[in-house]
Coordinates of C-alpha atoms in Angstrom, one line a residue:
D1202 CA 105.5 127.8 122.7
S1203 CA 101.9 127.0 122.3
L1204 CA 102.1 126.7 118.5
L1205 CA 104.9 124.1 118.8
H1206 CA 103.0 122.2 121.4
S1207 CA 99.8 122.2 119.2
V1208 CA 101.8 121.0 116.1
L1209 CA 103.5 118.2 118.0
L1210 CA 100.3 117.0 119.4
F1211 CA 98.5 117.2 116.1
N1212 CA 101.3 115.2 114.5
L1213 CA 101.1 112.6 117.3
G1214 CA 97.5 112.3 116.8
I1215 CA 97.9 111.7 113.1
E1216 CA 100.6 109.0 113.8
V1217 CA 98.4 107.3 116.4
G1218 CA 95.5 107.2 113.9
Q1219 CA 97.7 105.7 111.2
F1220 CA 99.0 103.0 113.6
A1221 CA 95.5 102.2 114.7
F1222 CA 94.3 101.8 111.1
V1223 CA 97.2 99.5 110.3
A1224 CA 96.6 97.5 113.5
V1225 CA 93.0 97.0 112.6
A1226 CA 93.4 96.4 108.8
F1227 CA 96.6 94.4 108.6
P1228 CA 95.7 91.1 110.5
P1229 CA 92.6 90.2 108.5
L1230 CA 94.3 91.0 105.2
Y1231 CA 97.4 89.0 106.2
L1232 CA 95.1 86.1 107.2
L1233 CA 93.2 86.4 103.9
A1234 CA 96.4 86.5 101.9
R1235 CA 97.7 83.4 103.7
A1236 CA 94.6 81.4 103.7
R1237 CA 93.7 81.9 100.0
P1238 CA 96.6 83.4 98.2
E1239 CA 95.3 83.0 94.6
P1240 CA 91.9 84.8 94.8
Y1241 CA 93.6 87.4 97.0
K1242 CA 96.3 88.0 94.3
R1243 CA 93.9 87.9 91.4
K1244 CA 91.0 89.9 92.8
F1245 CA 92.0 92.0 95.8
L1246 CA 95.5 93.3 94.9
P1247 CA 94.5 94.7 91.5
A1248 CA 91.4 96.4 92.9
A1249 CA 93.3 97.8 95.9
S1250 CA 96.1 99.1 93.5
V1251 CA 93.5 100.9 91.3
L1252 CA 91.8 102.4 94.3
L1253 CA 95.1 103.6 95.8
C1254 CA 96.2 105.1 92.5
A1255 CA 92.9 106.8 91.9
T1256 CA 93.1 108.3 95.4
F1257 CA 96.6 109.7 94.9
L1258 CA 95.5 111.1 91.5
V1259 CA 92.4 112.8 92.9
V1260 CA 94.4 114.2 95.8
G1261 CA 97.3 115.3 93.5
I1262 CA 94.9 117.0 91.1
R1263 CA 93.2 118.8 94.0
L1264 CA 96.4 120.1 95.5
L1265 CA 97.5 121.2 92.0
L1266 CA 94.3 123.2 91.5
E1267 CA 94.3 124.7 94.9
N1268 CA 97.8 126.1 94.4

């Protein structure tokens, strides 16, 4: 089945992309958190939380309006 093959390869590509992002982003963020935990907790975590929530909100509203 060509469709099944295409869907599986697409999904594999998405998973590889997510892994690559985590592999690149995690080490510096981990080192930053260990080296300077207080500024990281006071400044970065709240900003990252707001950005993540805003992203989910925008995506959710867009999906709601499309359907």
